Coordinates of C-alpha atoms in Angstrom, one line a residue:
X1 CA 55.0 143.9 132.6
X2 CA 54.3 140.9 134.7
X3 CA 51.8 142.9 136.8
X4 CA 50.1 144.2 133.7
X5 CA 49.7 140.6 132.4
X6 CA 48.2 139.5 135.8
X7 CA 45.8 142.5 135.8
X8 CA 44.7 141.8 132.3
X9 CA 44.1 138.2 133.1
X10 CA 42.0 139.2 136.1
X11 CA 40.1 141.9 134.2
X12 CA 39.3 139.4 131.5
X13 CA 38.0 136.8 134.0
X14 CA 35.8 139.5 135.7
X15 CA 34.1 140.5 132.4
X16 CA 30.7 139.2 131.7
X17 CA 30.0 137.0 128.7
X18 CA 28.4 140.0 127.0
X19 CA 31.4 142.1 127.4
X20 CA 33.7 139.3 126.3
X21 CA 31.5 138.9 123.1
X22 CA 31.6 142.6 122.5
X23 CA 35.4 142.8 122.8
X24 CA 35.7 139.8 120.5
X25 CA 33.5 141.4 117.9
X26 CA 35.5 144.7 118.1
X27 CA 38.6 142.7 117.4
X28 CA 37.0 141.0 114.5
X29 CA 35.8 144.4 113.2
X30 CA 39.2 145.9 113.4
X31 CA 40.7 143.0 111.5
X32 CA 37.9 143.2 108.9
X33 CA 38.6 147.0 108.4
X34 CA 42.3 146.3 107.9
X35 CA 41.5 143.5 105.4
X36 CA 39.1 145.7 103.4
X37 CA 41.5 148.6 103.4
X38 CA 44.3 146.4 102.1
X39 CA 42.2 144.8 99.4
X40 CA 40.9 148.2 98.3
X41 CA 44.4 149.4 97.8
X42 CA 45.4 146.2 95.9
X43 CA 42.4 146.3 93.6
X44 CA 42.8 150.1 92.9
X45 CA 46.4 149.6 92.0
X46 CA 45.6 146.7 89.7
X47 CA 42.9 148.8 88.0
X48 CA 45.3 151.7 87.4
X49 CA 47.8 149.3 85.9
X50 CA 45.2 147.7 83.6
X51 CA 43.9 151.2 82.5
X52 CA 47.4 152.3 81.7
X53 CA 48.1 149.2 79.6
X54 CA 44.9 149.7 77.6
X55 CA 45.5 153.4 77.0
X56 CA 49.1 152.8 75.8
X57 CA 48.2 149.9 73.6
X58 CA 46.9 152.4 71.0
X59 CA 50.2 154.4 71.2
X60 CA 52.1 151.2 70.7
X61 CA 50.0 150.3 67.6
X62 CA 50.7 153.8 66.2
X63 CA 54.4 153.3 66.8
X64 CA 54.3 149.9 65.2
X65 CA 52.6 151.4 62.1
X66 CA 55.3 154.0 61.8
X67 CA 58.0 151.3 62.1
X68 CA 56.2 149.2 59.4
X69 CA 56.2 152.2 57.0
X70 CA 59.9 152.8 57.6
X71 CA 60.8 149.1 57.2
X72 CA 58.6 148.8 54.1
X73 CA 60.5 151.6 52.4
X74 CA 63.8 149.7 52.9
X75 CA 62.1 146.5 51.6
X76 CA 61.0 148.3 48.5
X77 CA 64.5 149.6 47.9
X78 CA 65.9 146.1 48.2
X79 CA 63.4 144.8 45.7
X80 CA 64.4 147.4 43.1
X81 CA 67.7 145.5 42.8
X82 CA 65.8 142.6 41.1
X83 CA 64.7 145.0 38.4
X84 CA 68.2 146.4 37.8
X85 CA 69.5 144.6 34.7
X86 CA 73.1 145.5 35.2
X87 CA 73.0 144.2 38.8
X88 CA 71.2 141.0 37.7
X89 CA 73.8 140.5 35.0
X90 CA 76.6 140.6 37.5
X91 CA 74.8 138.3 40.1
X92 CA 73.7 135.7 37.5
X93 CA 77.0 135.3 35.6
X94 CA 79.4 132.7 36.8
X95 CA 82.0 134.4 39.0
X96 CA 85.4 133.2 39.8
X97 CA 85.9 131.3 43.0
X98 CA 87.0 134.4 45.0
X99 CA 85.8 136.7 47.8
X100 CA 86.1 139.7 45.4
X101 CA 84.2 140.8 42.3
X102 CA 86.1 142.0 39.2
X103 CA 87.1 145.6 39.0
X104 CA 84.5 146.3 36.3
X105 CA 81.8 144.6 38.4
X106 CA 82.9 146.7 41.5
X107 CA 82.2 149.9 39.6
X108 CA 78.7 148.8 38.7
X109 CA 78.0 147.5 42.2
X110 CA 79.4 150.7 43.8
X111 CA 77.1 152.9 41.7
X112 CA 74.1 150.7 42.3
X113 CA 74.5 150.4 46.1
X114 CA 75.4 154.1 46.5
X115 CA 72.2 155.1 44.6
X116 CA 70.1 152.9 46.9
X117 CA 71.6 154.1 50.2
X118 CA 71.3 157.7 49.1
X119 CA 67.5 157.2 48.8
X120 CA 67.2 156.5 52.5
X121 CA 69.2 158.5 55.1
X122 CA 69.0 155.7 57.7
X123 CA 70.7 153.1 55.5
X124 CA 74.4 153.3 56.6
X125 CA 75.9 150.5 54.5
X126 CA 75.0 147.7 52.1
X127 CA 76.7 144.5 51.0
X128 CA 76.0 142.2 48.2
X129 CA 77.2 138.6 48.1
X130 CA 77.3 136.3 45.1
X131 CA 76.2 132.7 45.6
X132 CA 79.9 131.7 45.0
X133 CA 81.0 134.0 47.9
X134 CA 82.1 137.1 46.0
X135 CA 81.6 140.2 48.3
X136 CA 81.1 143.9 47.6
X137 CA 80.7 146.3 50.5
X138 CA 79.6 149.9 50.3
X139 CA 79.3 152.2 53.3
X140 CA 78.7 155.9 53.8
X141 CA 81.4 155.6 56.5
X142 CA 84.6 154.7 54.7
X143 CA 86.2 153.7 58.1
X144 CA 83.9 150.7 58.1
X145 CA 85.5 149.1 55.0
X146 CA 88.3 147.5 57.1
X147 CA 85.7 145.6 59.1
X148 CA 84.9 143.4 56.1
X149 CA 88.4 142.2 55.6
X150 CA 87.8 139.2 57.9
X151 CA 85.4 137.8 55.3
X152 CA 88.1 138.1 52.6
X153 CA 90.8 136.5 54.7
X154 CA 89.6 133.7 57.0
X155 CA 85.9 133.7 57.6
X156 CA 83.4 132.1 55.1
X157 CA 80.5 134.6 54.9
X158 CA 78.3 131.9 53.3
X159 CA 78.6 129.8 56.5
X160 CA 77.0 132.5 58.7
X161 CA 73.8 131.6 60.5
X162 CA 71.8 134.5 58.9
X163 CA 72.6 133.0 55.4
X164 CA 70.7 129.8 56.3
X165 CA 67.8 131.9 57.7
X166 CA 67.6 133.9 54.5
X167 CA 67.6 130.7 52.4
X168 CA 64.7 129.3 54.4
X169 CA 62.7 132.5 53.8
X170 CA 63.0 132.1 50.0
X171 CA 63.6 135.7 49.1
X172 CA 61.5 137.3 51.9
X173 CA 63.2 140.1 53.8
X174 CA 64.4 139.2 57.3
X175 CA 65.2 141.8 59.9
X176 CA 67.8 141.3 62.7
X177 CA 68.0 143.4 65.7
X178 CA 71.8 143.8 65.3
X179 CA 74.5 144.2 62.6
X180 CA 75.0 140.6 61.3
X181 CA 78.2 141.5 59.6
X182 CA 80.4 143.2 62.3
X183 CA 80.2 144.8 65.6
X184 CA 79.4 148.6 65.4
X185 CA 78.6 149.3 69.1
X186 CA 74.9 148.3 68.5
X187 CA 74.3 151.4 66.3
X188 CA 72.6 149.6 63.4
X189 CA 70.4 146.6 62.7
X190 CA 70.4 144.5 59.5
X191 CA 68.0 143.5 56.8
X192 CA 69.0 140.3 54.9
X193 CA 67.5 139.0 51.8
X194 CA 68.1 136.0 49.5
X195 CA 68.2 137.2 45.9
X196 CA 66.1 135.1 43.5
X197 CA 66.1 135.6 39.7
X198 CA 62.6 136.9 38.9
X199 CA 62.6 135.1 35.5
X200 CA 63.3 131.5 36.5
X201 CA 63.8 131.7 40.3
X202 CA 67.4 130.6 40.6
X203 CA 69.6 131.7 43.5
X204 CA 71.8 134.7 42.7
X205 CA 73.1 135.6 46.2
X206 CA 72.3 137.9 49.1
X207 CA 72.0 141.5 50.0
X208 CA 72.4 143.0 53.4
X209 CA 71.4 146.5 54.5
X210 CA 72.6 147.9 57.8
X211 CA 70.2 150.6 59.0
X212 CA 70.7 153.1 61.8
X213 CA 68.7 152.4 64.9
X214 CA 68.1 156.2 65.2
X215 CA 65.3 155.5 62.7
X216 CA 63.1 154.4 65.6
X217 CA 63.2 157.8 67.2
X218 CA 60.4 159.1 65.0
X219 CA 58.2 156.1 66.0
X220 CA 58.3 156.9 69.7
X221 CA 58.7 160.7 69.7
X222 CA 59.6 162.2 73.1
X223 CA 58.2 159.1 74.8
X224 CA 57.9 160.3 78.4
X225 CA 54.2 161.4 78.3
X226 CA 54.3 162.9 81.7
X227 CA 56.0 159.9 83.4
X228 CA 59.5 159.8 84.7
X229 CA 60.1 156.0 84.3
X230 CA 58.3 155.6 81.0
X231 CA 60.4 153.7 78.4
X232 CA 59.9 152.0 75.0
X233 CA 61.8 149.1 73.6
X234 CA 61.8 146.8 70.6
X235 CA 62.4 143.1 71.4
X236 CA 63.1 140.1 69.1
X237 CA 61.6 136.9 70.5
X238 CA 62.4 134.9 67.3
X239 CA 65.0 132.2 68.4
X240 CA 66.0 131.6 64.7
X241 CA 67.4 135.1 64.5
X242 CA 69.3 134.8 67.8
X243 CA 71.5 131.8 67.1
X244 CA 74.7 133.7 66.7
X245 CA 74.0 136.6 69.0
X246 CA 71.6 135.4 71.7
X247 CA 72.4 138.4 73.9
X248 CA 71.2 140.8 71.2
X249 CA 67.5 140.1 71.4
X250 CA 67.0 143.7 72.5
X251 CA 66.7 145.6 69.2
X252 CA 66.2 149.1 70.5
X253 CA 65.7 150.8 73.9
X254 CA 64.2 154.3 74.0
X255 CA 64.6 156.3 77.2
X256 CA 67.2 156.5 80.0
X257 CA 69.6 153.6 79.7
X258 CA 70.6 153.6 83.4
X259 CA 67.9 151.0 84.1
X260 CA 68.1 149.2 80.7
X261 CA 69.6 146.0 82.1
X262 CA 67.2 145.8 85.0
X263 CA 64.2 146.4 82.7
X264 CA 65.4 143.7 80.3
X265 CA 65.9 141.1 83.0
X266 CA 62.5 141.8 84.4
X267 CA 60.9 141.5 80.9
X268 CA 62.7 138.2 80.0
X269 CA 61.9 136.6 83.3
X270 CA 58.2 137.0 82.6
X271 CA 57.4 137.3 86.3
X272 CA 55.6 140.2 88.0
X273 CA 58.5 142.4 89.1
X274 CA 59.2 146.1 89.5
X275 CA 58.0 147.1 86.0
X276 CA 54.7 146.9 84.1
X277 CA 54.9 146.0 80.4
X278 CA 52.5 146.6 77.5
X279 CA 53.3 145.2 74.1
X280 CA 52.0 144.8 70.5
X281 CA 53.5 142.6 67.7
X282 CA 55.1 144.3 64.7
X283 CA 54.5 142.1 61.6
X284 CA 57.0 143.6 59.3
X285 CA 60.0 143.1 61.6
X286 CA 58.5 140.2 63.5
X287 CA 59.3 142.1 66.7
X288 CA 57.6 143.1 69.9
X289 CA 57.1 146.8 70.5
X290 CA 57.0 147.2 74.3
X291 CA 56.1 150.0 76.7
X292 CA 57.7 150.0 80.1
X293 CA 56.9 151.9 83.3
X294 CA 57.8 151.4 86.9
X295 CA 54.9 150.0 89.0
X296 CA 55.9 152.3 91.8
X297 CA 55.4 155.4 89.8
X298 CA 52.1 154.2 88.3
X299 CA 50.7 153.6 91.7
X300 CA 51.6 157.0 93.2
X301 CA 48.0 158.3 92.7
X302 CA 46.7 155.6 94.9
X303 CA 49.3 156.1 97.6
X304 CA 47.4 158.9 99.4
X305 CA 44.4 156.7 100.0
X306 CA 46.8 153.9 100.9
X307 CA 48.6 156.0 103.5
X308 CA 45.4 157.1 105.2
X309 CA 44.0 153.6 105.2
X310 CA 47.3 152.2 106.4
X311 CA 47.6 154.7 109.3
X312 CA 44.2 153.9 110.5
X313 CA 44.6 150.2 110.1
X314 CA 48.1 150.2 111.6
X315 CA 46.8 151.9 114.8
X316 CA 44.1 149.3 115.1
X317 CA 46.3 146.4 114.2
X318 CA 49.0 147.4 116.8
X319 CA 46.4 147.3 119.5
X320 CA 44.9 144.1 118.3
X321 CA 48.3 142.5 117.9
X322 CA 49.4 143.4 121.4
X323 CA 46.2 142.1 122.8
X324 CA 46.3 138.8 120.9
X325 CA 50.0 138.4 121.5
X326 CA 49.6 138.8 125.3
X327 CA 46.7 136.4 125.5
X328 CA 48.3 133.8 123.3
X329 CA 51.5 133.9 125.2
X330 CA 49.7 133.3 128.5
X331 CA 47.8 130.4 127.1
X332 CA 50.6 128.8 125.1
X333 CA 53.6 129.3 127.5
X334 CA 53.2 126.1 129.4
X335 CA 52.8 124.2 126.1
X336 CA 55.9 125.8 124.7
X337 CA 57.7 124.9 127.9
X338 CA 56.6 121.3 127.7
X339 CA 57.5 121.1 124.0
X340 CA 61.0 122.5 124.6
X341 CA 61.6 119.8 127.3
X342 CA 60.3 117.0 125.0
X343 CA 62.7 118.2 122.3
X344 CA 65.6 118.2 124.8
X345 CA 64.8 114.7 125.9
X346 CA 64.5 113.5 122.2
X347 CA 68.0 114.9 121.5
X348 CA 69.6 112.8 124.3
X349 CA 69.6 115.2 127.3
X350 CA 67.4 112.9 129.3
X351 CA 67.3 114.6 132.7
X352 CA 64.8 117.5 133.1
X353 CA 65.5 120.4 135.5
X354 CA 62.8 122.7 134.3
X355 CA 60.2 123.9 136.8
X356 CA 56.5 124.1 135.7
X357 CA 53.6 126.2 137.0
X358 CA 50.4 125.0 138.6
X359 CA 48.2 125.2 135.6
X360 CA 46.7 122.1 134.0
X361 CA 49.4 122.0 131.4
X362 CA 52.0 122.8 134.0
X363 CA 50.9 119.8 136.0
X364 CA 51.2 117.6 133.0
X365 CA 54.8 119.0 132.5
X366 CA 55.7 118.2 136.1
X367 CA 54.3 114.6 135.7
X368 CA 56.3 114.2 132.5
X369 CA 59.5 115.5 134.2
X370 CA 59.1 113.1 137.1
X371 CA 58.4 110.2 134.8
X372 CA 61.5 110.9 132.6
X373 CA 63.8 111.4 135.6
X374 CA 62.5 108.3 137.3
X375 CA 63.0 106.2 134.1
X376 CA 66.5 107.6 133.8
X377 CA 67.4 106.6 137.4
X378 CA 65.9 103.1 136.8
X379 CA 67.8 102.7 133.5
X380 CA 71.1 103.7 135.2
X381 CA 70.5 101.2 138.0
X382 CA 69.6 98.5 135.6
X383 CA 72.7 99.1 133.5
X384 CA 74.9 99.1 136.5
X385 CA 73.3 95.8 137.7
X386 CA 73.9 94.2 134.3
X387 CA 77.6 95.2 134.3
X388 CA 78.0 93.9 137.8
X389 CA 76.2 90.7 136.9
X390 CA 78.5 90.0 133.9
X391 CA 81.6 90.8 135.9
X392 CA 80.5 88.4 138.6
X393 CA 79.8 85.8 136.0
X394 CA 83.3 86.1 134.6
X395 CA 84.9 86.1 138.1
X396 CA 82.9 83.0 138.9
X397 CA 84.3 81.2 135.8
X398 CA 87.8 82.2 136.8
X399 CA 87.4 81.3 140.4
X400 CA 86.2 77.8 139.6
X401 CA 89.9 76.9 139.2
X402 CA 92.2 77.2 142.2
X403 CA 95.3 78.8 140.6
X404 CA 97.8 77.5 143.1
X405 CA 96.5 74.0 143.1
X406 CA 96.4 74.0 139.3
X407 CA 99.9 75.4 138.8
X408 CA 101.4 73.0 141.4
X409 CA 99.7 70.0 139.8
X410 CA 100.8 71.0 136.3
X411 CA 104.4 71.5 137.5
X412 CA 104.4 68.1 139.1
X413 CA 103.1 66.5 135.9
X414 CA 105.7 68.4 133.9
X415 CA 108.6 67.2 136.0
X416 CA 107.3 63.6 136.0
X417 CA 107.1 63.7 132.3
X418 CA 110.7 65.0 132.1
X419 CA 111.9 62.2 134.5
X420 CA 110.1 59.6 132.4
X421 CA 111.6 61.1 129.2
X422 CA 108.1 61.7 127.9
X423 CA 108.9 65.0 126.1
X424 CA 105.6 65.3 124.2
X425 CA 103.7 65.0 127.4
X426 CA 105.9 67.5 129.0
X427 CA 105.4 70.0 126.2
X428 CA 101.6 69.5 126.3
X429 CA 101.6 70.0 130.1
X430 CA 103.7 73.2 129.7
X431 CA 101.4 74.5 127.0
X432 CA 98.4 73.8 129.1
X433 CA 100.0 75.6 132.1
X434 CA 100.8 78.7 129.9
X435 CA 97.2 78.7 128.6
X436 CA 95.7 78.8 132.1
X437 CA 98.2 81.4 133.3
X438 CA 97.3 83.7 130.5
X439 CA 93.6 83.0 130.7
X440 CA 93.4 83.8 134.4
X441 CA 95.3 87.1 133.7
X442 CA 95.7 87.7 137.5
X443 CA 92.0 88.6 137.6
X444 CA 92.4 91.7 135.3
X445 CA 89.6 92.6 132.9
X446 CA 92.0 93.9 130.2
X447 CA 94.9 92.1 128.6
X448 CA 97.6 93.2 126.1
X449 CA 97.0 92.1 122.5
X450 CA 100.5 90.4 122.6
X451 CA 99.5 88.3 125.6
X452 CA 96.2 87.4 124.0
X453 CA 98.1 86.2 120.9
X454 CA 100.4 84.1 123.2
X455 CA 97.4 82.5 124.7
X456 CA 96.1 81.6 121.3
X457 CA 99.4 80.2 120.3
X458 CA 99.5 78.0 123.5
X459 CA 95.9 76.8 122.8
X460 CA 96.8 75.9 119.2
X461 CA 99.9 74.1 120.3
X462 CA 97.7 71.9 122.6
X463 CA 95.3 71.2 119.7
X464 CA 98.1 70.3 117.3
X465 CA 99.5 67.9 120.0
X466 CA 96.0 66.3 120.1
X467 CA 95.5 66.2 116.4
X468 CA 99.2 65.5 115.3
X469 CA 99.9 68.9 113.8
X470 CA 96.8 69.0 111.7
X471 CA 96.2 72.7 112.2
X472 CA 98.2 75.7 110.9
X473 CA 98.0 79.1 112.6
X474 CA 99.0 82.2 110.7
X475 CA 99.3 85.5 112.6
X476 CA 99.7 89.0 111.1
X477 CA 99.3 91.7 113.7
X478 CA 100.5 95.3 113.3
X479 CA 103.4 96.1 115.6
X480 CA 101.5 99.1 117.0
X481 CA 98.8 96.9 118.4
X482 CA 101.0 94.5 120.4
X483 CA 101.1 96.7 123.5
X484 CA 97.4 97.8 123.2
X485 CA 94.9 96.3 125.7
X486 CA 91.6 94.7 124.9
X487 CA 89.0 93.0 127.0
X488 CA 90.1 89.5 128.0
X489 CA 88.3 86.4 126.7
X490 CA 87.5 88.0 123.3
X491 CA 89.8 86.6 120.6
X492 CA 90.7 83.2 122.1
X493 CA 87.1 82.0 122.4
X494 CA 86.6 82.9 118.7
X495 CA 89.7 80.9 117.7
X496 CA 88.4 78.0 119.9
X497 CA 85.1 78.1 118.1
X498 CA 86.9 78.1 114.7
X499 CA 88.7 74.9 115.7
X500 CA 85.8 73.1 117.4
X501 CA 83.0 74.0 114.9
X502 CA 85.0 74.6 111.7
X503 CA 88.3 72.7 111.5
X504 CA 87.6 69.5 113.6
X505 CA 84.7 68.4 111.5
X506 CA 86.6 68.9 108.2
X507 CA 88.0 65.8 106.6
X508 CA 91.6 65.6 105.5
X509 CA 94.5 68.0 106.1
X510 CA 95.1 71.6 105.1
X511 CA 93.3 73.1 108.0
X512 CA 94.4 76.7 108.8
X513 CA 93.4 79.7 110.8
X514 CA 94.5 83.2 109.8
X515 CA 94.5 85.8 112.5
X516 CA 95.2 89.5 111.5
X517 CA 95.0 92.8 113.2
X518 CA 95.2 96.4 112.1
X519 CA 94.4 99.9 113.2
X520 CA 91.5 101.6 111.3
X521 CA 91.5 105.2 112.6
X522 CA 90.6 105.0 116.3
X523 CA 89.4 101.4 116.1
X524 CA 91.4 98.1 116.3
X525 CA 90.1 95.6 113.8
X526 CA 90.8 91.8 114.2
X527 CA 89.9 89.2 111.7
X528 CA 89.9 85.4 112.4
X529 CA 89.5 83.4 109.2
X530 CA 89.4 79.6 108.9
X531 CA 89.0 77.3 105.9
X532 CA 86.7 74.8 107.8
X533 CA 83.3 73.5 107.0
X534 CA 81.6 76.9 107.4
X535 CA 78.2 77.7 109.0
X536 CA 75.0 76.5 107.4
X537 CA 72.5 78.5 109.5
X538 CA 73.8 81.9 110.7
X539 CA 70.8 82.3 112.9
X540 CA 72.1 79.7 115.3
X541 CA 75.2 81.8 116.2
X542 CA 73.6 83.8 119.0
X543 CA 72.0 80.7 120.5
X544 CA 75.4 79.5 121.7
X545 CA 76.7 80.8 125.0
X546 CA 80.2 81.7 123.8
X547 CA 79.2 84.1 120.9
X548 CA 76.4 85.7 122.9
X549 CA 78.7 86.2 125.9
X550 CA 81.3 87.9 123.7
X551 CA 78.8 90.2 122.0
X552 CA 77.2 91.3 125.3
X553 CA 80.6 91.9 127.0
X554 CA 81.7 94.0 124.1
X555 CA 78.5 96.1 124.2
X556 CA 78.6 96.6 127.9
X557 CA 82.2 97.5 128.2
X558 CA 82.9 99.4 124.9
X559 CA 79.4 100.6 123.8
X560 CA 78.1 100.8 120.2
X561 CA 81.5 101.3 118.6
X562 CA 82.6 97.8 119.4
X563 CA 81.1 94.7 117.8
X564 CA 81.6 91.2 116.3
X565 CA 80.3 90.0 113.0
X566 CA 80.4 86.7 111.0
X567 CA 80.7 85.9 107.3
X568 CA 80.5 82.3 106.3
X569 CA 80.1 80.0 103.3
X570 CA 79.2 76.4 103.7
X571 CA 82.1 74.2 102.8
X572 CA 84.5 77.2 102.3
X573 CA 85.1 78.5 105.8
X574 CA 84.2 81.4 108.2
X575 CA 85.6 84.9 108.8
X576 CA 84.9 86.7 112.1
X577 CA 85.6 90.5 112.4
X578 CA 86.0 92.0 115.9
X579 CA 86.1 95.8 116.3
X580 CA 87.4 97.4 119.5
X581 CA 87.7 101.3 119.9
X582 CA 91.0 102.7 121.3
X583 CA 89.4 105.3 123.6
X584 CA 87.5 102.6 125.5
X585 CA 90.8 100.8 126.1
X586 CA 92.2 104.0 127.8
X587 CA 89.0 104.4 129.9
X588 CA 89.3 100.8 131.0
X589 CA 92.8 101.3 132.3

């Protein structure tokens, strides 16, 4: 494969400009043929779909007319009730507050509704409801009588959603795509009507006809018309009629039901999916009469042309793709190689070990590699030098005092004070001796938290001797931190700053420092809080050598997880928080 690439590169370089232009044009021509073939197939497919929709729109209009005739027949039957004097007499008289009519009224209503339902074989049942809630139900199927008991026992039929819709229509017939009274496995749909007295327009009640959905069979006939996936359906888009049963918007589905749910989801989504829809609006039922067919079946006639075009185009495209792919890889490989290394450097892996070729881009990559690696070496050397410099600075501070001379001198002063019975001077000398011993820490960089606390206590003891017990020190350190080690000269300088800058300038007594320490996950957190004069300008903190030294030493030794921060209010005091990670303590040991 590598030889082939090299040969192809050499052959391309040897070609004349004329041949190169010819080859380029051939490639463009092949791509153009592929594009034209694809567009031809797409346009032919869309044309067939549009022709199918136009041709079936007439069929849908015929089906809609048949449905209108069938629904109009039922509407006419319902309106005959308004001319039936016996029926009107029952519905206009004042009935008792009950869910039943009287026995005498039942006989009249039974005769009336039976005669109506017998005139249309598709009307399966009918119910009339008085405006006071009296109900009479008649069904050709006597087994359905029990389904109305719920309205006689615990459900108020006048509170149903369809009653409100019928009232708003003021006597106009309203068709629902389902049985509004009870569940009958979706075998019927309902027509509801508010009954108005024709003489003076007063409300009498309601009538509901439940009609068999098999009535729609005659509207669609066989329905396949030479297609396998051809389907018809009636859909209700009126939201007012879907309040109580929003999942019953599908009134009727004609054809194989194995794909009904899939077709319904595709239609409701309104997006271009697997199926093509044609529809007309049915005025009488206020429904959509829809024709459905799978796009795949509809486009079969154009598949032959598509296959031929596809085979030709695929052959050309394969050759073109291989050619373009090979050339593009040769050109872009050094760039990809360089980009990959830049990404690696940006993610933190700073050293580059990748080898680049001798192309122009490869030379740039080699230069980038050398620059990054050299910068890394310089950075490491600089960091090492800074650490050594800080360590030397600390050692210089410690070495300025001769420990043996200091200890011997302080011991002599201590015993002289004892001999002279100067107990306060003796205590001060002893505290000073303890402070220096703990501060020098035998030259070690790390010190136990407990020893650091003792150093602070000794320092505060000296200050109280100087200022006649003016300062109070409160210490609350978790027991688990006492044996932990931290970098020396971290906490004691903060306490010293609190005394010098916060408490000494404060007038009067009540000066206190509160030192606390706890473990927060893998980090030790120390807080030093005083009630001194506070800090007016926080920007001046880092100008002092002490705070700046603490911050730099924490950063160099512990990294980004360690730090020191200040919160202060003028006249109220200052709180300093020092955070030291545990893992750094272990590495330091």
